[in-house]
PDB file of C-alpha atoms and ligand atoms in Angstrom:
ATOM      1  CA  MET A   1      -0.141  -0.027  -0.137  1.00  0.00           C
ATOM      2  CA  ILE A   2       2.651   2.545   1.075  1.00  0.00           C
ATOM      3  CA  LEU A   3       4.453   1.613  -2.109  1.00  0.00           C
ATOM      4  CA  TYR A   4       1.614   1.965  -4.404  1.00  0.00           C
ATOM      5  CA  THR A   5       1.001   5.535  -3.078  1.00  0.00           C
ATOM      6  CA  ILE A   6       4.788   6.168  -3.827  1.00  0.00           C
ATOM      7  CA  LEU A   7       4.373   5.239  -6.787  1.00  0.00           C
ATOM      8  CA  LEU A   8       1.088   7.283  -7.434  1.00  0.00           C
ATOM      9  CA  LEU A   9       2.412  10.687  -5.890  1.00  0.00           C
ATOM     10  CA  SER A  10       5.684  10.146  -8.252  1.00  0.00           C
ATOM     11  CA  LEU A  11       3.768   9.958 -11.040  1.00  0.00           C
ATOM     12  CA  LEU A  12       1.390  13.139 -10.422  1.00  0.00           C
ATOM     13  CA  ALA A  13       4.400  14.976  -9.598  1.00  0.00           C
ATOM     14  CA  THR A  14       6.166  14.055 -12.967  1.00  0.00           C
ATOM     15  CA  LEU A  15       2.977  14.433 -14.467  1.00  0.00           C
ATOM     16  CA  SER A  16       2.838  18.112 -12.781  1.00  0.00           C
ATOM     17  CA  ILE A  17       6.090  18.624 -14.149  1.00  0.00           C
ATOM     18  CA  LEU A  18       5.796  17.288 -17.673  1.00  0.00           C
ATOM     19  CA  THR A  19       2.395  19.466 -18.313  1.00  0.00           C
ATOM     20  CA  THR A  20       3.919  22.760 -16.781  1.00  0.00           C
ATOM     21  CA  THR A  21       7.080  22.388 -18.860  1.00  0.00           C
ATOM     22  CA  MET A  22       5.034  22.188 -22.120  1.00  0.00           C
ATOM     23  CA  ARG A  23       2.992  25.330 -21.304  1.00  0.00           C
ATOM     24  CA  ASN A  24       6.143  27.372 -20.146  1.00  0.00           C
ATOM     25  CA  ARG A  25       8.379  25.650 -23.213  1.00  0.00           C
ATOM     26  CA  ILE A  26      11.204  25.180 -20.564  1.00  0.00           C
ATOM     27  CA  SER A  27      11.745  22.716 -18.147  1.00  0.00           C
ATOM     28  CA  PRO A  28      12.803  23.666 -14.273  1.00  0.00           C
ATOM     29  CA  THR A  29      16.621  22.401 -15.421  1.00  0.00           C
ATOM     30  CA  PRO A  30      18.710  24.062 -12.889  1.00  0.00           C
ATOM     31  CA  THR A  31      21.927  26.064 -13.344  1.00  0.00           C
ATOM     32  CA  SER A  32      25.031  24.435 -13.394  1.00  0.00           C
ATOM     33  CA  TYR A  33      27.523  24.365 -10.702  1.00  0.00           C
ATOM     34  CA  LYS A  34      30.257  26.619 -12.431  1.00  0.00           C
ATOM     35  CA  VAL A  35      27.659  29.083 -13.805  1.00  0.00           C
ATOM     36  CA  LYS A  36      26.545  29.834 -10.507  1.00  0.00           C
ATOM     37  CA  LYS A  37      29.927  29.731  -8.724  1.00  0.00           C
ATOM     38  CA  ASN A  38      30.511  32.642 -11.349  1.00  0.00           C
ATOM     39  CA  LEU A  39      27.701  34.432 -11.596  1.00  0.00           C
ATOM     40  CA  LEU A  40      27.985  34.910  -7.499  1.00  0.00           C
ATOM     41  CA  LYS A  41      31.543  35.989  -7.759  1.00  0.00           C
ATOM     42  CA  LEU A  42      30.122  38.769  -9.824  1.00  0.00           C
ATOM     43  CA  LEU A  43      26.888  39.522  -7.475  1.00  0.00           C
ATOM     44  CA  GLU A  44      29.823  39.804  -4.633  1.00  0.00           C
ATOM     45  CA  GLU A  45      30.258  43.514  -6.465  1.00  0.00           C
ATOM     46  CA  GLU A  46      27.032  44.683  -5.995  1.00  0.00           C
ATOM     47  CA  SER A  47      24.598  45.871  -3.173  1.00  0.00           C
ATOM     48  CA  PRO A  48      21.432  45.828  -4.071  1.00  0.00           C
ATOM     49  CA  HIS A  49      18.168  46.069  -2.219  1.00  0.00           C
ATOM     50  CA  LYS A  50      15.726  44.133  -4.009  1.00  0.00           C
ATOM     51  CA  ILE A  51      17.058  41.007  -6.155  1.00  0.00           C
ATOM     52  CA  VAL A  52      14.368  38.725  -8.816  1.00  0.00           C
ATOM     53  CA  ASP A  53      14.796  35.403 -10.320  1.00  0.00           C
ATOM     54  CA  LEU A  54      12.634  35.213 -13.157  1.00  0.00           C
ATOM     55  CA  GLY A  55      11.972  31.363 -12.938  1.00  0.00           C
ATOM     56  CA  ALA A  56      13.512  30.426 -10.078  1.00  0.00           C
ATOM     57  CA  GLY A  57      13.561  26.292 -10.454  1.00  0.00           C
ATOM     58  CA  TRP A  58      14.560  24.059  -7.592  1.00  0.00           C
ATOM     59  CA  GLY A  59      16.042  27.513  -6.264  1.00  0.00           C
ATOM     60  CA  THR A  60      19.496  26.528  -7.299  1.00  0.00           C
ATOM     61  CA  LEU A  61      20.252  30.139  -7.379  1.00  0.00           C
ATOM     62  CA  VAL A  62      18.262  31.983  -5.050  1.00  0.00           C
ATOM     63  CA  PHE A  63      19.230  30.090  -1.478  1.00  0.00           C
ATOM     64  CA  PRO A  64      23.180  31.215  -2.008  1.00  0.00           C
ATOM     65  CA  ILE A  65      22.140  34.799  -3.571  1.00  0.00           C
ATOM     66  CA  ALA A  66      19.949  35.101  -0.204  1.00  0.00           C
ATOM     67  CA  LYS A  67      22.739  34.084   1.976  1.00  0.00           C
ATOM     68  CA  GLN A  68      25.518  36.209  -0.025  1.00  0.00           C
ATOM     69  CA  HIS A  69      23.295  39.241   0.162  1.00  0.00           C
ATOM     70  CA  PRO A  70      21.389  38.909   4.060  1.00  0.00           C
ATOM     71  CA  GLU A  71      20.536  42.759   3.623  1.00  0.00           C
ATOM     72  CA  ALA A  72      18.792  42.531   0.358  1.00  0.00           C
ATOM     73  CA  THR A  73      15.187  41.055  -0.356  1.00  0.00           C
ATOM     74  CA  VAL A  74      15.472  38.197  -2.770  1.00  0.00           C
ATOM     75  CA  VAL A  75      12.939  37.280  -4.761  1.00  0.00           C
ATOM     76  CA  GLY A  76      11.955  33.809  -7.111  1.00  0.00           C
ATOM     77  CA  TYR A  77       9.142  33.556  -8.938  1.00  0.00           C
ATOM     78  CA  GLU A  78       8.395  29.894  -9.873  1.00  0.00           C
ATOM     79  CA  ASN A  79       5.024  28.660 -11.242  1.00  0.00           C
ATOM     80  CA  SER A  80       5.507  24.897 -11.741  1.00  0.00           C
ATOM     81  CA  LEU A  81       4.314  23.670  -8.616  1.00  0.00           C
ATOM     82  CA  ILE A  82       6.873  20.336  -7.998  1.00  0.00           C
ATOM     83  CA  PRO A  83       9.615  22.936  -7.666  1.00  0.00           C
ATOM     84  CA  PHE A  84       7.889  25.383  -5.621  1.00  0.00           C
ATOM     85  CA  LEU A  85       7.140  22.989  -2.786  1.00  0.00           C
ATOM     86  CA  PHE A  86      10.516  21.639  -3.200  1.00  0.00           C
ATOM     87  CA  MET A  87      11.891  25.456  -2.625  1.00  0.00           C
ATOM     88  CA  LYS A  88       8.913  25.975   0.170  1.00  0.00           C
ATOM     89  CA  ILE A  89      10.259  22.763   2.056  1.00  0.00           C
ATOM     90  CA  ARG A  90      14.056  23.854   1.431  1.00  0.00           C
ATOM     91  CA  GLN A  91      13.333  27.598   3.063  1.00  0.00           C
ATOM     92  CA  MET A  92      12.170  25.632   6.587  1.00  0.00           C
ATOM     93  CA  VAL A  93      15.523  23.870   7.223  1.00  0.00           C
ATOM     94  CA  SER A  94      17.562  27.183   5.320  1.00  0.00           C
ATOM     95  CA  LYS A  95      18.117  29.932   7.307  1.00  0.00           C
ATOM     96  CA  THR A  96      16.501  32.706   4.814  1.00  0.00           C
ATOM     97  CA  PRO A  97      14.268  35.060   6.216  1.00  0.00           C
ATOM     98  CA  ASN A  98      15.345  37.617   3.534  1.00  0.00           C
ATOM     99  CA  LEU A  99      14.108  35.114   0.747  1.00  0.00           C
ATOM    100  CA  MET A 100      10.458  35.121  -0.808  1.00  0.00           C
ATOM    101  CA  ILE A 101       9.250  32.452  -2.993  1.00  0.00           C
ATOM    102  CA  GLU A 102       6.053  32.960  -4.913  1.00  0.00           C
ATOM    103  CA  ARG A 103       4.101  30.806  -7.184  1.00  0.00           C
ATOM    104  CA  ARG A 104       3.509  33.184  -9.871  1.00  0.00           C
ATOM    105  CA  ASN A 105       3.648  34.066 -13.642  1.00  0.00           C
ATOM    106  CA  PHE A 106       6.446  36.521 -13.614  1.00  0.00           C
ATOM    107  CA  TYR A 107       5.376  37.961 -17.184  1.00  0.00           C
ATOM    108  CA  LYS A 108       2.369  39.298 -14.945  1.00  0.00           C
ATOM    109  CA  GLU A 109       4.293  40.761 -12.247  1.00  0.00           C
ATOM    110  CA  ASN A 110       5.740  44.453 -12.224  1.00  0.00           C
ATOM    111  CA  LEU A 111       9.510  44.336 -12.177  1.00  0.00           C
ATOM    112  CA  SER A 112       9.937  47.977 -11.616  1.00  0.00           C
ATOM    113  CA  SER A 113      11.343  47.882  -7.998  1.00  0.00           C
ATOM    114  CA  TYR A 114      14.326  45.242  -8.734  1.00  0.00           C
ATOM    115  CA  ASP A 115      17.627  46.361  -8.402  1.00  0.00           C
ATOM    116  CA  ILE A 116      18.781  43.111 -10.351  1.00  0.00           C
ATOM    117  CA  VAL A 117      17.133  40.548 -12.306  1.00  0.00           C
ATOM    118  CA  ILE A 118      18.294  37.103 -12.728  1.00  0.00           C
ATOM    119  CA  CYS A 119      17.192  34.750 -15.720  1.00  0.00           C
ATOM    120  CA  TYR A 120      17.897  31.298 -17.136  1.00  0.00           C
ATOM    121  CA  LEU A 121      15.247  30.667 -19.310  1.00  0.00           C
ATOM    122  CA  PHE A 122      15.039  30.322 -22.963  1.00  0.00           C
ATOM    123  CA  PRO A 123      15.139  32.771 -26.642  1.00  0.00           C
ATOM    124  CA  LEU A 124      11.283  32.760 -27.027  1.00  0.00           C
ATOM    125  CA  GLY A 125      11.101  33.796 -23.283  1.00  0.00           C
ATOM    126  CA  MET A 126      14.242  36.725 -23.362  1.00  0.00           C
ATOM    127  CA  LYS A 127      12.216  37.649 -26.688  1.00  0.00           C
ATOM    128  CA  LYS A 128       8.877  38.166 -24.590  1.00  0.00           C
ATOM    129  CA  LEU A 129      10.295  39.642 -21.355  1.00  0.00           C
ATOM    130  CA  LYS A 130      12.802  42.569 -23.770  1.00  0.00           C
ATOM    131  CA  ASP A 131       9.545  44.951 -24.023  1.00  0.00           C
ATOM    132  CA  LYS A 132       8.786  44.335 -20.092  1.00  0.00           C
ATOM    133  CA  PHE A 133      12.167  45.009 -19.365  1.00  0.00           C
ATOM    134  CA  THR A 134      12.223  48.213 -21.273  1.00  0.00           C
ATOM    135  CA  HIS A 135       8.950  49.255 -19.749  1.00  0.00           C
ATOM    136  CA  GLU A 136       9.206  48.349 -16.539  1.00  0.00           C
ATOM    137  CA  LEU A 137      12.859  48.385 -15.023  1.00  0.00           C
ATOM    138  CA  LYS A 138      14.818  51.851 -13.371  1.00  0.00           C
ATOM    139  CA  ASN A 139      17.585  53.181 -14.359  1.00  0.00           C
ATOM    140  CA  GLY A 140      20.679  51.385 -13.286  1.00  0.00           C
ATOM    141  CA  THR A 141      18.985  48.192 -12.907  1.00  0.00           C
ATOM    142  CA  SER A 142      21.596  44.739 -13.821  1.00  0.00           C
ATOM    143  CA  ILE A 143      19.790  41.883 -15.415  1.00  0.00           C
ATOM    144  CA  TYR A 144      22.051  38.872 -15.403  1.00  0.00           C
ATOM    145  CA  THR A 145      21.310  36.285 -17.892  1.00  0.00           C
ATOM    146  CA  HIS A 146      23.032  32.967 -18.667  1.00  0.00           C
ATOM    147  CA  THR A 147      22.712  30.659 -22.022  1.00  0.00           C
ATOM    148  CA  PHE A 148      20.302  32.710 -23.578  1.00  0.00           C
ATOM    149  CA  SER A 149      21.119  36.042 -24.266  1.00  0.00           C
ATOM    150  CA  ILE A 150      18.809  39.723 -25.179  1.00  0.00           C
ATOM    151  CA  PRO A 151      17.852  39.503 -28.539  1.00  0.00           C
ATOM    152  CA  GLY A 152      19.018  42.632 -30.322  1.00  0.00           C
ATOM    153  CA  TRP A 153      20.653  44.242 -26.997  1.00  0.00           C
ATOM    154  CA  THR A 154      24.510  44.688 -26.465  1.00  0.00           C
ATOM    155  CA  PRO A 155      25.386  43.584 -23.039  1.00  0.00           C
ATOM    156  CA  THR A 156      27.243  45.666 -21.007  1.00  0.00           C
ATOM    157  CA  GLN A 157      29.352  42.748 -20.368  1.00  0.00           C
ATOM    158  CA  LYS A 158      29.933  38.809 -20.782  1.00  0.00           C
ATOM    159  CA  TRP A 159      31.425  36.468 -19.594  1.00  0.00           C
ATOM    160  CA  LYS A 160      32.604  32.663 -20.762  1.00  0.00           C
ATOM    161  CA  VAL A 161      32.102  30.125 -18.274  1.00  0.00           C
ATOM    162  CA  LYS A 162      34.349  26.864 -18.585  1.00  0.00           C
ATOM    163  CA  ASP A 163      31.499  24.404 -17.815  1.00  0.00           C
ATOM    164  CA  LEU A 164      30.872  21.553 -20.195  1.00  0.00           C
ATOM    165  CA  TYR A 165      28.667  23.645 -22.527  1.00  0.00           C
ATOM    166  CA  ARG A 166      30.846  27.158 -22.467  1.00  0.00           C
ATOM    167  CA  SER A 167      28.290  29.181 -21.177  1.00  0.00           C
ATOM    168  CA  THR A 168      28.152  32.551 -21.244  1.00  0.00           C
ATOM    169  CA  ILE A 169      26.509  34.673 -18.373  1.00  0.00           C
ATOM    170  CA  PHE A 170      25.293  38.070 -19.834  1.00  0.00           C
ATOM    171  CA  GLN A 171      25.096  41.356 -18.231  1.00  0.00           C
ATOM    172  CA  TYR A 172      23.015  44.132 -18.993  1.00  0.00           C
ATOM    173  CA  LYS A 173      22.537  47.190 -17.125  1.00  0.00           C
ATOM    174  CA  ILE A 174      18.898  49.632 -17.762  1.00  0.00           C
ATOM    175  CA  SER A 175      20.188  53.310 -18.788  1.00  0.00           C
ATOM    176  CA  LYS A 176      17.457  55.539 -19.530  1.00  0.00           C
ATOM    177  CA  GLN A 177      17.950  58.785 -21.219  1.00  0.00           C
ATOM    178  CA  GLU A 178      16.164  61.424 -19.370  1.00  0.00           C
ATOM    179  CA  LYS A 179      13.627  63.642 -21.249  1.00  0.00           C
ATOM    180  CA  VAL A 180      14.663  67.116 -21.474  1.00  0.00           C
ATOM    181  CA  ASN A 181      12.227  69.703 -21.442  1.00  0.00           C
ATOM    182  CA  ASP A 182      12.835  72.528 -23.744  1.00  0.00           C
TER     183      ASP A 182
HETATM  184  C1  SAM B   1      15.896  26.500 -16.588  1.00  0.00           C
HETATM  185  S1  SAM B   1      14.700  26.787 -15.113  1.00  0.00           S
HETATM  186  C2  SAM B   1      16.124  27.932 -14.204  1.00  0.00           C
HETATM  187  C3  SAM B   1      15.752  27.190 -12.813  1.00  0.00           C
HETATM  188  C4  SAM B   1      16.661  28.497 -11.737  1.00  0.00           C
HETATM  189  N1  SAM B   1      16.652  29.950 -12.098  1.00  0.00           N
HETATM  190  C5  SAM B   1      18.183  27.732 -12.238  1.00  0.00           C
HETATM  191  O1  SAM B   1      19.096  28.539 -12.549  1.00  0.00           O
HETATM  192  O2  SAM B   1      18.638  26.854 -11.715  1.00  0.00           O
HETATM  193  C6  SAM B   1      13.750  28.387 -15.693  1.00  0.00           C
HETATM  194  C7  SAM B   1      12.726  27.900 -14.859  1.00  0.00           C
HETATM  195  O3  SAM B   1      11.687  29.008 -15.088  1.00  0.00           O
HETATM  196  C8  SAM B   1      10.406  28.663 -15.161  1.00  0.00           C
HETATM  197  N2  SAM B   1       9.301  29.487 -15.422  1.00  0.00           N
HETATM  198  C9  SAM B   1       9.039  29.138 -16.704  1.00  0.00           C
HETATM  199  N3  SAM B   1       8.381  30.158 -17.262  1.00  0.00           N
HETATM  200  C10 SAM B   1       7.876  31.000 -16.247  1.00  0.00           C
HETATM  201  C11 SAM B   1       6.940  31.885 -15.725  1.00  0.00           C
HETATM  202  N4  SAM B   1       6.038  32.477 -16.665  1.00  0.00           N
HETATM  203  N5  SAM B   1       6.653  32.370 -14.143  1.00  0.00           N
HETATM  204  C12 SAM B   1       7.434  31.310 -13.555  1.00  0.00           C
HETATM  205  N6  SAM B   1       7.836  30.280 -13.670  1.00  0.00           N
HETATM  206  C13 SAM B   1       8.070  30.467 -14.783  1.00  0.00           C
HETATM  207  C14 SAM B   1      10.163  27.052 -15.223  1.00  0.00           C
HETATM  208  O4  SAM B   1       9.314  26.638 -14.222  1.00  0.00           O
HETATM  209  C15 SAM B   1      11.313  26.831 -14.672  1.00  0.00           C
HETATM  210  O5  SAM B   1      11.541  26.274 -13.233  1.00  0.00           O
END
């Protein structure tokens, strides 16, 4: 009976991940160890008030970032139920009171209060986010995205990571021209 229940729950969890992956067009693949290490090194130089990971997955980035920046509020948006629940449970045992895990569709969230935006998504997702970034992000906000860049934008900086896929981390800094009145 216990084995049957475990099998049924595993099947339901797999189905849930698969259906959300199809809807999102991306699976909850975690950032690799080497990319994470490089990204954390880059974030050491920053002193943000609010950081967001758009699609936090299993929490591979948000937990270490929240520990690295205890003075900042770190938000992880994730709409896939199983990874979201996994992060909620993980948070019970990790000392990260500054981390907010939210089950939301990040396309519908207002991003204007964030100083740092983190992404590990997919080409169409980056294309969809471009307009949102243009309209909502404030001057000075940094976007760090790895593997997939923002189409048509020139990164402020980029770094090649010595991992299996030779991944690239891209940084974009939002710089809005002030409107000058005649
Ligand atoms: C490739 S994973 C990256 C996970 C994590 N950021 C990391 O680097 O380890 C992308 C995540 O984005 C989530 N996602 C995709 N579209 C989303 C949306 N519209 N709203 C919230 N989460 C989304 C997926 O469920 C998946 O977990």
